[in-house]
Coordinates of C-alpha atoms and ligand atoms in Angstrom, one line a residue:
M21 CA 65.7 29.6 49.7
A22 CA 63.8 27.2 51.5
A23 CA 60.1 27.0 50.4
P24 CA 58.1 27.6 54.2
D25 CA 56.9 24.9 55.7
P26 CA 53.4 24.9 55.4
N27 CA 52.8 23.3 58.9
K28 CA 54.6 26.2 60.7
S29 CA 51.9 28.5 60.8
T30 CA 53.0 32.4 61.8
D31 CA 49.7 34.1 62.6
N32 CA 49.0 31.9 65.5
P33 CA 51.5 33.7 68.5
E34 CA 49.5 31.4 70.9
T35 CA 52.6 28.3 70.6
T36 CA 52.9 25.9 73.6
P37 CA 56.1 24.4 74.1
E38 CA 54.3 21.5 73.3
E39 CA 53.3 22.6 69.7
A40 CA 56.5 24.1 69.3
S41 CA 57.8 20.5 69.6
T42 CA 55.5 18.5 67.5
R43 CA 56.0 21.2 64.9
S44 CA 60.1 21.0 65.6
L45 CA 61.1 23.9 65.9
H46 CA 64.1 24.9 66.5
F47 CA 65.1 27.3 69.0
I48 CA 65.9 30.3 67.5
E49 CA 62.6 29.7 66.1
Q50 CA 61.3 29.2 68.8
I51 CA 62.4 32.7 70.5
I52 CA 61.1 34.5 67.8
E53 CA 57.6 32.9 68.3
N54 CA 57.6 33.4 71.6
D55 CA 58.9 37.6 70.9
A56 CA 56.1 37.2 68.2
K57 CA 53.8 36.2 71.3
T58 CA 54.9 39.4 73.2
G59 CA 54.9 41.4 70.6
R60 CA 58.7 41.9 71.6
F61 CA 59.4 43.6 68.4
G62 CA 55.9 44.3 66.6
N63 CA 55.8 41.3 65.2
R64 CA 59.2 42.1 63.2
V65 CA 62.0 39.6 62.1
H66 CA 64.7 41.4 60.8
T67 CA 68.1 39.1 60.9
R68 CA 71.8 40.5 59.3
F69 CA 75.0 39.0 57.7
P70 CA 77.8 40.7 59.1
P71 CA 80.9 39.4 57.8
E72 CA 84.6 40.8 58.2
P73 CA 85.7 41.4 54.5
N74 CA 89.0 39.5 55.3
G75 CA 88.9 36.5 53.6
Y76 CA 86.2 34.5 51.5
L77 CA 83.3 32.7 52.9
H78 CA 83.8 29.0 53.9
I79 CA 80.7 26.8 54.4
G80 CA 80.3 27.9 58.4
H81 CA 79.3 31.5 57.1
A82 CA 77.0 29.3 54.9
K83 CA 75.4 28.0 57.5
S84 CA 75.2 31.3 59.6
I85 CA 73.9 32.9 56.1
I86 CA 71.4 30.0 55.2
L87 CA 69.7 30.5 58.8
N88 CA 69.8 34.1 58.7
S89 CA 67.8 34.8 55.5
G90 CA 66.0 31.5 56.0
M91 CA 64.5 33.1 59.6
A92 CA 63.6 36.4 57.4
Q93 CA 62.0 34.2 54.8
E94 CA 59.9 32.0 56.8
Y95 CA 58.7 34.7 59.4
G96 CA 58.1 37.6 56.4
G97 CA 60.8 39.7 57.8
L98 CA 63.7 41.3 56.2
F99 CA 67.3 40.1 55.5
N100 CA 70.8 42.2 56.0
L101 CA 73.9 41.9 54.4
R102 CA 76.2 44.1 56.2
F103 CA 79.9 44.4 55.7
D104 CA 81.7 44.1 59.3
D105 CA 84.5 46.1 58.5
T106 CA 86.0 48.1 61.1
N107 CA 89.8 46.3 61.0
P108 CA 91.4 48.2 57.6
S109 CA 94.2 46.3 58.5
K110 CA 93.2 43.2 57.2
E111 CA 90.3 43.9 54.9
D112 CA 89.8 44.6 51.1
V113 CA 87.3 45.3 48.4
E114 CA 88.0 41.9 46.4
Y115 CA 86.6 40.5 49.6
V116 CA 83.7 42.5 49.4
E117 CA 82.9 41.8 45.7
S118 CA 83.5 38.0 46.5
I119 CA 81.1 38.0 49.7
K120 CA 78.6 39.4 47.9
E121 CA 78.9 37.0 45.0
D122 CA 78.5 34.2 47.2
V123 CA 75.7 34.9 49.0
K124 CA 73.5 35.7 46.4
W125 CA 74.9 32.8 45.0
L126 CA 73.2 30.7 48.3
G127 CA 69.9 32.4 47.2
A128 CA 70.0 34.9 50.2
D129 CA 68.3 38.3 49.1
W130 CA 69.3 41.9 51.0
G131 CA 67.0 43.7 48.9
D132 CA 68.1 47.0 49.4
R133 CA 69.6 46.4 52.2
L134 CA 73.5 46.4 51.8
F135 CA 75.5 48.1 54.7
F136 CA 78.9 48.7 55.7
A137 CA 79.7 49.2 59.1
S138 CA 82.0 51.7 58.2
D139 CA 79.2 54.3 57.2
Y140 CA 78.0 54.1 60.9
F141 CA 81.6 55.7 62.2
E142 CA 80.5 59.2 62.8
Q143 CA 77.3 57.9 64.5
M144 CA 79.3 55.8 67.0
Y145 CA 81.8 58.0 67.7
E146 CA 78.9 60.2 68.6
Y147 CA 77.3 57.1 71.1
A148 CA 80.9 57.1 72.3
V149 CA 80.7 60.8 73.3
Q150 CA 78.0 59.9 75.3
L151 CA 79.3 57.6 76.8
I152 CA 82.3 59.6 78.0
K153 CA 80.0 62.6 79.0
K154 CA 78.0 60.0 81.1
G155 CA 81.0 59.3 82.6
K156 CA 81.2 55.9 81.4
A157 CA 83.9 55.9 79.0
Y158 CA 87.6 57.4 79.9
V159 CA 91.0 57.6 77.4
C160 CA 93.4 55.0 79.0
D161 CA 97.2 55.6 78.4
L162 CA 98.0 51.8 79.2
S163 CA 99.4 49.7 76.2
G164 CA 98.0 46.8 74.9
E165 CA 99.9 44.7 77.1
E166 CA 99.3 46.6 80.0
I167 CA 96.0 46.5 79.5
R168 CA 96.0 42.6 79.1
A169 CA 98.6 42.5 82.4
T170 CA 96.3 44.3 84.6
R171 CA 92.8 42.4 83.8
G172 CA 93.0 40.1 86.7
T173 CA 92.5 36.0 86.6
P174 CA 89.4 34.3 87.0
T175 CA 89.5 34.5 90.8
E176 CA 91.5 37.8 91.1
P177 CA 90.3 41.0 90.0
G178 CA 91.4 43.1 87.6
T179 CA 93.2 46.2 88.6
P180 CA 91.7 49.6 87.4
S181 CA 93.7 51.9 85.8
P182 CA 95.9 54.8 86.9
W183 CA 93.8 57.0 84.3
R184 CA 90.2 55.5 84.7
D185 CA 88.9 58.6 87.3
R186 CA 89.4 61.3 84.5
S187 CA 87.7 64.0 84.4
V188 CA 84.5 64.3 81.5
E189 CA 86.5 67.6 80.7
E190 CA 90.0 65.5 79.9
N191 CA 88.4 62.1 78.3
L192 CA 86.4 64.4 75.8
D193 CA 89.5 66.0 74.3
L194 CA 91.9 63.4 74.7
F195 CA 89.1 61.4 72.7
Q196 CA 88.5 64.4 69.8
R197 CA 92.4 65.0 69.5
M198 CA 92.6 60.7 69.5
R199 CA 90.5 61.0 66.5
D200 CA 92.4 64.2 64.6
G201 CA 95.1 61.8 64.8
E202 CA 97.5 63.6 67.7
F203 CA 98.6 60.3 68.7
P204 CA 100.9 57.4 67.7
D205 CA 99.5 54.2 67.3
G206 CA 98.6 52.1 70.4
S207 CA 99.8 54.7 72.8
K208 CA 95.9 56.0 74.1
T209 CA 92.7 53.9 73.9
L210 CA 88.9 55.1 74.8
R211 CA 87.3 52.1 77.4
A212 CA 84.0 51.4 78.8
K213 CA 83.9 52.1 82.4
I214 CA 82.1 48.9 83.5
D215 CA 83.7 46.2 86.3
M216 CA 87.5 45.5 87.1
A217 CA 85.6 42.9 89.5
S218 CA 83.1 41.9 87.4
P219 CA 83.3 37.6 87.0
N220 CA 82.9 38.2 83.2
F221 CA 86.3 39.0 81.7
N222 CA 84.6 41.0 78.7
L223 CA 83.1 44.0 81.2
R224 CA 86.4 44.6 82.9
D225 CA 86.4 48.0 81.8
P226 CA 86.8 46.8 77.6
V227 CA 88.4 48.9 74.9
M228 CA 86.5 50.2 72.4
Y229 CA 88.7 52.6 70.4
R230 CA 92.6 51.9 69.3
I231 CA 94.4 54.2 67.5
L232 CA 95.2 53.5 64.2
H233 CA 97.0 55.6 61.7
T234 CA 96.1 53.0 58.6
P235 CA 93.1 54.0 55.7
H236 CA 90.2 52.4 55.6
H237 CA 89.4 50.5 51.9
R238 CA 86.2 52.9 52.4
Q239 CA 86.4 55.7 54.5
G240 CA 90.3 56.8 52.8
N241 CA 91.9 58.9 55.7
K242 CA 89.1 60.2 57.5
W243 CA 89.7 58.0 60.8
N244 CA 92.5 57.7 62.8
I245 CA 91.0 55.8 65.6
Y246 CA 88.4 52.4 64.9
P247 CA 85.9 50.9 67.1
M248 CA 86.4 47.6 68.4
Y249 CA 83.9 45.0 67.6
D250 CA 82.0 44.3 70.8
W251 CA 81.5 48.4 71.1
A252 CA 80.4 48.5 67.2
H253 CA 78.7 45.2 67.2
G254 CA 75.5 46.2 68.9
L255 CA 75.6 49.7 67.7
E256 CA 75.1 48.3 63.6
D257 CA 72.3 46.0 64.7
S258 CA 70.5 48.8 66.5
I259 CA 71.1 51.2 63.7
E260 CA 69.9 48.8 61.7
G261 CA 66.7 47.7 63.6
I262 CA 67.7 44.6 63.4
T263 CA 65.4 42.2 66.2
H264 CA 67.6 38.9 66.3
S265 CA 71.3 39.2 66.2
I266 CA 72.3 35.8 65.2
C267 CA 75.8 35.0 66.2
T268 CA 77.8 32.4 67.1
L269 CA 78.7 30.3 70.9
E270 CA 81.8 32.0 71.6
F271 CA 80.2 35.4 71.5
E272 CA 77.7 33.9 75.2
H273 CA 80.0 35.8 77.1
H274 CA 79.7 38.8 75.6
R275 CA 76.1 39.8 75.3
P276 CA 76.2 41.4 78.8
L277 CA 78.7 43.7 77.0
Y278 CA 76.5 44.1 74.1
D279 CA 73.5 44.5 76.3
W280 CA 75.1 47.3 79.1
F281 CA 76.4 49.3 76.0
L282 CA 72.5 49.7 74.5
D283 CA 71.3 50.1 77.9
E284 CA 73.8 53.0 78.7
L285 CA 73.0 54.6 75.8
G286 CA 69.3 54.1 75.7
V287 CA 69.1 53.4 72.1
Y288 CA 67.0 50.5 70.5
H289 CA 68.0 46.8 71.8
P290 CA 67.8 43.8 69.4
Q291 CA 68.4 40.5 71.3
Q292 CA 71.8 38.3 70.6
I293 CA 71.3 35.1 69.9
E294 CA 73.8 33.0 70.2
F295 CA 73.8 28.9 68.3
A296 CA 77.1 26.1 67.5
R297 CA 79.3 27.3 64.9
L298 CA 79.3 24.1 62.3
N299 CA 83.0 21.8 62.0
L300 CA 83.5 19.4 59.8
T301 CA 85.9 16.5 60.1
Y302 CA 88.6 17.0 57.8
T303 CA 88.4 20.9 57.3
V304 CA 90.0 23.8 59.1
M305 CA 87.3 26.0 59.1
S306 CA 88.7 29.2 59.7
K307 CA 89.8 32.3 57.2
R308 CA 93.3 32.9 59.1
K309 CA 93.9 29.2 57.7
L310 CA 92.2 29.0 55.0
L311 CA 94.9 32.1 54.2
A312 CA 97.4 30.5 54.9
L313 CA 96.4 27.2 52.6
V314 CA 96.5 29.9 49.9
N315 CA 99.2 31.8 50.6
G316 CA 102.0 28.6 51.6
K317 CA 100.1 27.2 47.6
Y318 CA 99.0 24.4 49.3
V319 CA 96.1 24.5 47.2
D320 CA 94.9 26.4 43.9
G321 CA 93.8 29.6 44.9
W322 CA 90.8 30.3 47.6
D323 CA 88.2 28.8 44.9
D324 CA 90.8 25.6 44.6
P325 CA 87.7 22.8 44.4
R326 CA 89.4 21.3 48.1
M327 CA 88.6 24.3 50.1
P328 CA 85.5 24.3 51.8
T329 CA 85.1 27.6 50.7
I330 CA 81.5 28.8 49.3
C331 CA 83.6 29.3 46.1
G332 CA 85.5 26.4 46.2
L333 CA 82.3 24.0 46.5
R334 CA 80.4 26.1 43.9
R335 CA 83.6 25.3 41.6
R336 CA 83.3 21.8 42.8
G337 CA 79.7 20.9 41.9
Y338 CA 78.0 21.6 45.2
T339 CA 74.7 23.4 44.2
P340 CA 73.0 25.9 46.4
E341 CA 70.1 23.8 47.2
S342 CA 73.0 20.9 48.3
L343 CA 74.3 23.4 51.0
R344 CA 70.7 24.3 52.4
L345 CA 69.6 20.6 52.3
F346 CA 72.9 19.9 54.5
C347 CA 71.7 22.7 56.9
K348 CA 68.6 21.5 57.2
V349 CA 70.2 18.0 58.6
I350 CA 72.3 19.0 60.8
G351 CA 69.9 21.3 62.3
V352 CA 70.8 24.3 64.8
A353 CA 71.8 23.4 67.9
K354 CA 72.9 25.4 71.5
F355 CA 76.5 23.3 71.6
N356 CA 79.0 22.6 69.1
S357 CA 80.1 19.4 67.6
T358 CA 81.7 18.3 64.7
I359 CA 79.5 17.1 61.6
D360 CA 80.9 14.3 59.6
A361 CA 82.2 14.8 56.0
T362 CA 79.9 12.4 54.8
V363 CA 76.8 14.3 56.0
L364 CA 78.0 17.2 53.3
E365 CA 78.6 14.5 50.4
N366 CA 75.7 13.0 50.7
A367 CA 73.5 15.8 50.8
V368 CA 75.0 17.1 47.1
R369 CA 74.8 13.3 46.4
E370 CA 71.5 13.5 47.2
D371 CA 70.6 16.8 45.6
L372 CA 72.5 15.8 42.5
N373 CA 70.7 12.3 41.8
K374 CA 67.3 14.6 41.7
K375 CA 69.0 16.6 39.2
A376 CA 72.4 15.6 37.2
L377 CA 72.2 14.8 33.8
R378 CA 73.6 10.8 33.4
R379 CA 76.4 10.6 30.8
M380 CA 79.0 7.5 30.1
A381 CA 82.9 8.3 30.8
V382 CA 85.5 5.9 30.8
L383 CA 88.1 7.2 33.2
D384 CA 90.4 4.3 32.6
P385 CA 90.2 3.7 29.2
I386 CA 91.0 0.3 27.4
K387 CA 89.5 -1.3 24.8
L388 CA 86.7 -3.6 23.6
V389 CA 86.4 -4.5 20.5
I390 CA 83.2 -6.3 19.3
D391 CA 84.6 -9.1 16.7
N392 CA 81.0 -10.4 15.1
Y393 CA 80.0 -6.5 14.6
P394 CA 80.6 -5.2 11.2
E395 CA 83.9 -3.4 10.4
D396 CA 82.1 -0.1 8.8
K397 CA 79.0 0.0 10.8
K398 CA 78.0 3.1 13.2
E399 CA 74.3 3.0 14.8
T400 CA 73.3 5.5 17.5
L401 CA 71.1 4.3 20.4
V402 CA 68.6 5.8 22.6
A403 CA 70.1 6.5 26.5
I404 CA 67.9 8.0 29.4
N405 CA 69.0 11.5 30.6
N406 CA 67.5 11.1 34.4
P407 CA 65.5 8.8 34.9
E408 CA 64.9 10.2 38.0
N409 CA 63.3 13.0 35.8
E410 CA 61.3 11.7 32.7
A411 CA 61.4 15.6 31.7
D412 CA 65.0 15.5 31.1
G413 CA 64.4 12.7 27.5
T414 CA 66.6 11.3 25.9
R415 CA 69.6 11.6 24.0
E416 CA 71.4 9.5 21.3
V417 CA 74.7 7.5 22.0
P418 CA 76.7 6.1 18.9
F419 CA 77.6 3.1 18.6
S420 CA 80.4 0.7 16.6
K421 CA 82.9 -2.1 16.4
V422 CA 85.6 0.0 19.0
L423 CA 84.6 1.0 22.2
Y424 CA 86.2 2.0 25.3
I425 CA 85.5 0.7 29.0
E426 CA 86.9 0.7 32.4
R427 CA 90.1 -1.3 32.4
G428 CA 88.4 -2.3 35.9
D429 CA 85.7 -3.7 34.1
F430 CA 87.7 -6.9 33.0
M431 CA 89.5 -9.5 34.7
E432 CA 91.2 -12.6 32.9
D433 CA 91.0 -14.9 36.1
A434 CA 87.9 -13.6 38.0
P435 CA 86.4 -15.1 41.2
K436 CA 83.1 -16.7 40.9
K437 CA 81.5 -13.7 42.2
Y438 CA 82.8 -11.2 39.5
F439 CA 79.8 -10.3 37.3
R440 CA 81.5 -8.0 35.1
L441 CA 83.9 -9.3 31.7
T442 CA 85.6 -12.2 32.0
P443 CA 86.2 -14.6 29.3
G444 CA 82.7 -17.0 29.0
K445 CA 80.8 -13.9 31.0
E446 CA 77.8 -12.5 29.4
V447 CA 77.4 -9.0 30.5
R448 CA 75.4 -5.9 29.1
L449 CA 76.7 -3.0 27.7
R450 CA 74.3 0.3 29.2
Y451 CA 71.6 0.8 26.5
A452 CA 73.4 -1.2 23.9
Y453 CA 74.0 -4.7 23.8
Y454 CA 75.0 -8.2 25.5
V455 CA 78.2 -9.0 24.8
T456 CA 80.0 -12.1 25.5
C457 CA 83.4 -12.0 26.5
K458 CA 86.2 -14.0 24.4
N459 CA 89.8 -13.4 25.6
C460 CA 92.4 -10.1 25.8
V461 CA 95.5 -8.7 24.2
K462 CA 98.1 -7.9 26.0
D463 CA 101.5 -5.8 26.0
A464 CA 104.9 -7.1 25.9
D465 CA 104.9 -6.4 30.0
G466 CA 101.8 -8.3 30.3
N467 CA 99.3 -5.6 30.2
V468 CA 95.7 -6.1 29.2
V469 CA 95.2 -3.8 26.4
E470 CA 92.6 -4.9 24.2
V471 CA 89.5 -6.8 25.5
H472 CA 87.5 -8.8 22.9
C473 CA 84.0 -10.2 22.8
D474 CA 81.0 -11.1 20.8
Y475 CA 77.6 -9.2 20.9
D476 CA 74.1 -10.4 20.8
P477 CA 72.7 -8.9 17.8
A478 CA 69.1 -9.5 19.3
T479 CA 69.6 -7.3 21.7
R480 CA 69.6 -3.9 20.9
G481 CA 68.9 -1.5 23.6
G482 CA 70.0 -3.8 26.1
Q483 CA 67.1 -6.3 26.2
S484 CA 67.1 -9.9 25.7
P485 CA 63.9 -10.4 23.8
D486 CA 64.1 -14.6 24.9
G487 CA 64.6 -13.0 28.7
R488 CA 68.2 -14.2 29.2
K489 CA 69.3 -12.6 32.4
V490 CA 73.2 -11.1 32.8
Q491 CA 73.9 -9.9 36.1
G492 CA 76.6 -6.8 35.2
T493 CA 76.1 -4.2 33.3
I494 CA 79.0 -1.6 32.6
H495 CA 78.9 1.5 30.8
W496 CA 81.7 2.1 27.2
V497 CA 81.9 4.8 25.0
D498 CA 82.7 4.3 21.8
A499 CA 86.1 4.7 20.6
S500 CA 85.8 7.0 17.0
S501 CA 83.4 9.7 18.8
A502 CA 85.1 9.6 22.2
V503 CA 85.7 13.3 23.4
D504 CA 89.2 13.4 25.6
A505 CA 88.9 15.2 28.5
E506 CA 91.1 15.6 31.7
I507 CA 89.6 14.4 35.1
R508 CA 90.3 16.0 38.5
L509 CA 89.2 13.4 41.3
Y510 CA 89.5 15.4 44.8
D511 CA 89.7 13.6 47.9
R512 CA 89.7 15.3 51.9
L513 CA 92.1 17.8 51.8
F514 CA 93.2 16.2 55.0
N515 CA 94.0 12.5 55.9
E516 CA 92.8 13.4 59.8
P517 CA 89.4 14.2 61.0
N518 CA 90.5 16.8 63.5
P519 CA 93.0 18.8 61.5
D520 CA 93.3 21.7 64.7
D521 CA 93.3 19.0 67.1
P522 CA 97.2 19.9 69.1
Q523 CA 97.1 15.8 69.7
N524 CA 98.3 15.4 65.8
G525 CA 101.5 16.5 67.0
G526 CA 101.7 18.9 64.2
E527 CA 100.3 21.9 62.7
Y528 CA 96.9 21.3 60.4
T529 CA 99.2 21.9 57.6
D530 CA 101.3 18.8 58.9
C531 CA 98.2 16.6 58.3
L532 CA 97.7 17.8 54.6
N533 CA 96.4 14.4 52.5
P534 CA 98.8 14.2 49.4
D535 CA 96.6 12.5 47.6
S536 CA 93.5 14.6 47.4
L537 CA 94.1 16.0 44.1
K538 CA 94.7 12.9 41.6
I539 CA 94.5 14.0 37.6
I540 CA 93.3 12.2 35.1
S541 CA 94.5 13.2 31.8
N542 CA 93.3 10.6 29.1
A543 CA 89.4 10.0 29.8
K544 CA 87.3 9.0 27.4
L545 CA 84.3 11.0 27.3
E546 CA 80.9 10.1 25.4
P547 CA 80.6 13.1 22.6
A548 CA 77.6 15.1 24.3
L549 CA 80.0 16.1 27.0
A550 CA 81.4 17.9 24.6
N551 CA 78.5 20.8 24.6
A552 CA 78.9 21.0 28.9
V553 CA 79.0 24.1 29.7
L554 CA 80.0 26.2 33.0
D555 CA 77.7 24.8 36.5
E556 CA 76.0 21.8 34.3
R557 CA 76.0 18.7 36.4
F558 CA 76.7 15.3 35.3
Q559 CA 76.2 12.1 36.9
F560 CA 79.4 10.0 35.1
E561 CA 77.1 6.5 35.1
R562 CA 78.4 4.6 37.6
V563 CA 81.9 6.8 38.5
G564 CA 80.2 9.6 40.5
Y565 CA 78.9 13.6 39.5
F566 CA 81.1 15.7 37.7
T567 CA 81.1 19.7 36.9
L568 CA 82.6 21.4 34.1
D569 CA 86.2 23.3 35.2
K570 CA 86.4 27.0 34.8
T571 CA 89.9 26.4 33.2
S572 CA 87.8 24.2 30.7
Q573 CA 88.7 24.8 26.8
K574 CA 86.5 23.6 23.8
D575 CA 89.7 21.5 22.6
A576 CA 90.8 20.6 26.3
L577 CA 87.9 19.4 28.4
V578 CA 87.9 19.5 32.1
F579 CA 86.0 17.7 34.8
N580 CA 86.2 18.3 38.2
R581 CA 84.7 15.5 40.3
T582 CA 82.1 16.8 42.9
V583 CA 81.7 13.3 45.1
S584 CA 82.1 9.2 44.2
L585 CA 78.6 7.8 44.4
R586 CA 77.8 5.9 47.1
D587 CA 77.4 2.3 45.9
S588 CA 80.5 -0.2 44.9
W589 CA 80.5 -0.2 41.7
S590 CA 82.4 3.6 42.3
K591 CA 84.6 2.2 44.6
M592 CA 85.5 -0.4 41.5
A593 CA 85.6 2.1 38.8
Q594 CA 88.3 4.1 40.2
K595 CA 90.4 1.4 41.4
Ligands
ATP19 P1 86.0 32.8 60.9 O1 86.5 32.6 62.2 O2 86.3 31.7 59.7 O3 87.8 33.7 60.3 P2 84.6 35.0 61.6 O4 83.8 34.4 62.7 O5 85.8 35.4 61.6 O6 85.2 33.3 60.8 P3 82.9 36.9 60.4 O7 83.2 37.0 58.9 O8 82.8 37.4 61.7 O9 83.8 35.5 60.0 O10 81.8 35.9 60.5 C1 80.7 36.8 59.8 C2 79.5 35.7 61.1 O11 79.8 34.3 60.5 C3 79.6 35.4 62.1 O12 78.0 35.9 62.6 C4 79.8 34.2 62.6 O13 79.5 34.3 63.2 C5 79.4 33.4 61.3 N1 80.1 32.3 61.5 C6 81.5 32.1 61.4 N2 82.3 30.9 61.1 C7 81.0 29.8 61.3 C8 80.4 28.8 61.8 N3 81.6 27.7 61.2 N4 79.8 28.4 61.4 C9 78.3 28.9 61.6 N5 78.3 30.4 61.8 C10 79.9 31.0 61.4
MG20 MG1 85.9 37.2 62.6

């Protein structure tokens, strides 16, 4: 959880617009502070995250979780986790459990306030009866298709339902019988009686309840009618005493309906506030599309490290702190935009640079033989675990005559500016010695299989006593003690910045990147990596950030690349 900003005073409610801008409050913070000033909610702040348990959470949800729980934390308020489980046909307990795990992992604390909208069904039913009694809701026999067809157009009002003027008694009787299961699915609805001529379609007698003979994952067969989102959501917020009901921009035109229901009932009335949803390039973000990727076996499940799901990002090696940093960088806005995927990648780089332990790993190995190094000699050299954090200390790395280096770190005929191994050139082996390249050995096809060099024993630790400079430093792994590993290099799942754009000429599945996963099966790692555990993050020097995959076994290590390094070395190492 982000630490409270010491510059933000919460005990001074007299926030002028100038102050707000110098403290760079985003618009939701400004609303909350203004409400505190007027005493609107008695200085309370109470937010919620209301997922529908119909899929795994994605990074867009992470933004909402971080924003909602962050506001509660920043203003000393409360945060609820509430499952909006009003649509039993798509929901599942599997999703409930995964969502809880993801919200917890992000560090959002709901305390003992875990709620389910379905627990309020009885109360919602009573509220609906109240509206019927007020003449503000009626049972309608039109089919869904007919309701849509009579909605009107932006320029023409809708046509009132022939059932709009049923008596209160008849409506009460029919609504009770809908609940009791007397009527088939789709044969009747309960609609709010608002205004068929409203310029806002949401107010043209919206459906509040539909008949659905589908068991509910928590309520079993108790209900034959289920509330619609717009009816249910404000009630859920009201029942829980939410102050600021933060949702995404597409609900802006639903706000008058949110307000209408609560005003007509005369119950406690939270403030709905809309913000722009997160969109990312090279990503699709809807649960429906993510589910299709899983079902179509385009990816290896919801937690495939290429997925923008929270569990996928976690498996990939993202940290909760990196996602919070990302949210801080992109801010909270009132207009829609698409964030470049590099912003997310840079956030995880920034976070991992501070905390990842450095290790040496060779992804595309060839042998480096030190001709003048004694045949049986073995020594251990000292390497720094994390130059960004002295407390991480050092480790010992074995060294002997035969090492592995990256194939890309040797070139037989190199251009002038090539600072790595080429005959006649001296380079530093990280933490070890200066070596001078002599020649190479090739196989029958002309591929380099061994590089030969001489080392300078006086440069132990990678320092020259005579101040001699080398322009290149390369990483290496001692061949006799190296551990083997499989390395999974992930790239973007799509090769179009906007896979959803119909201008791409097809479905988003048509622009999947065929090279989004590259598996390296013969990587060589320094022995310390054999003890890696899940959730530990490493920087493989010059290569990128990596974490152990959940399928990894003691004798069959598997690492996922979280993200490459930004510098040009990484590009060369990937080749
Ligand atoms: P999707 O359209 O991806 O299936 P959803 O909005 O249907 O998502 P819900 O479970 O209803 O998913 O969403 C829970 C909360 O997460 C809502 O308050 C919603 O506004 C928010 N949310 C969903 N997607 C995003 C996003 N891309 N950016 C920010 N918030 C989001
Ligand atoms: Mg939804």
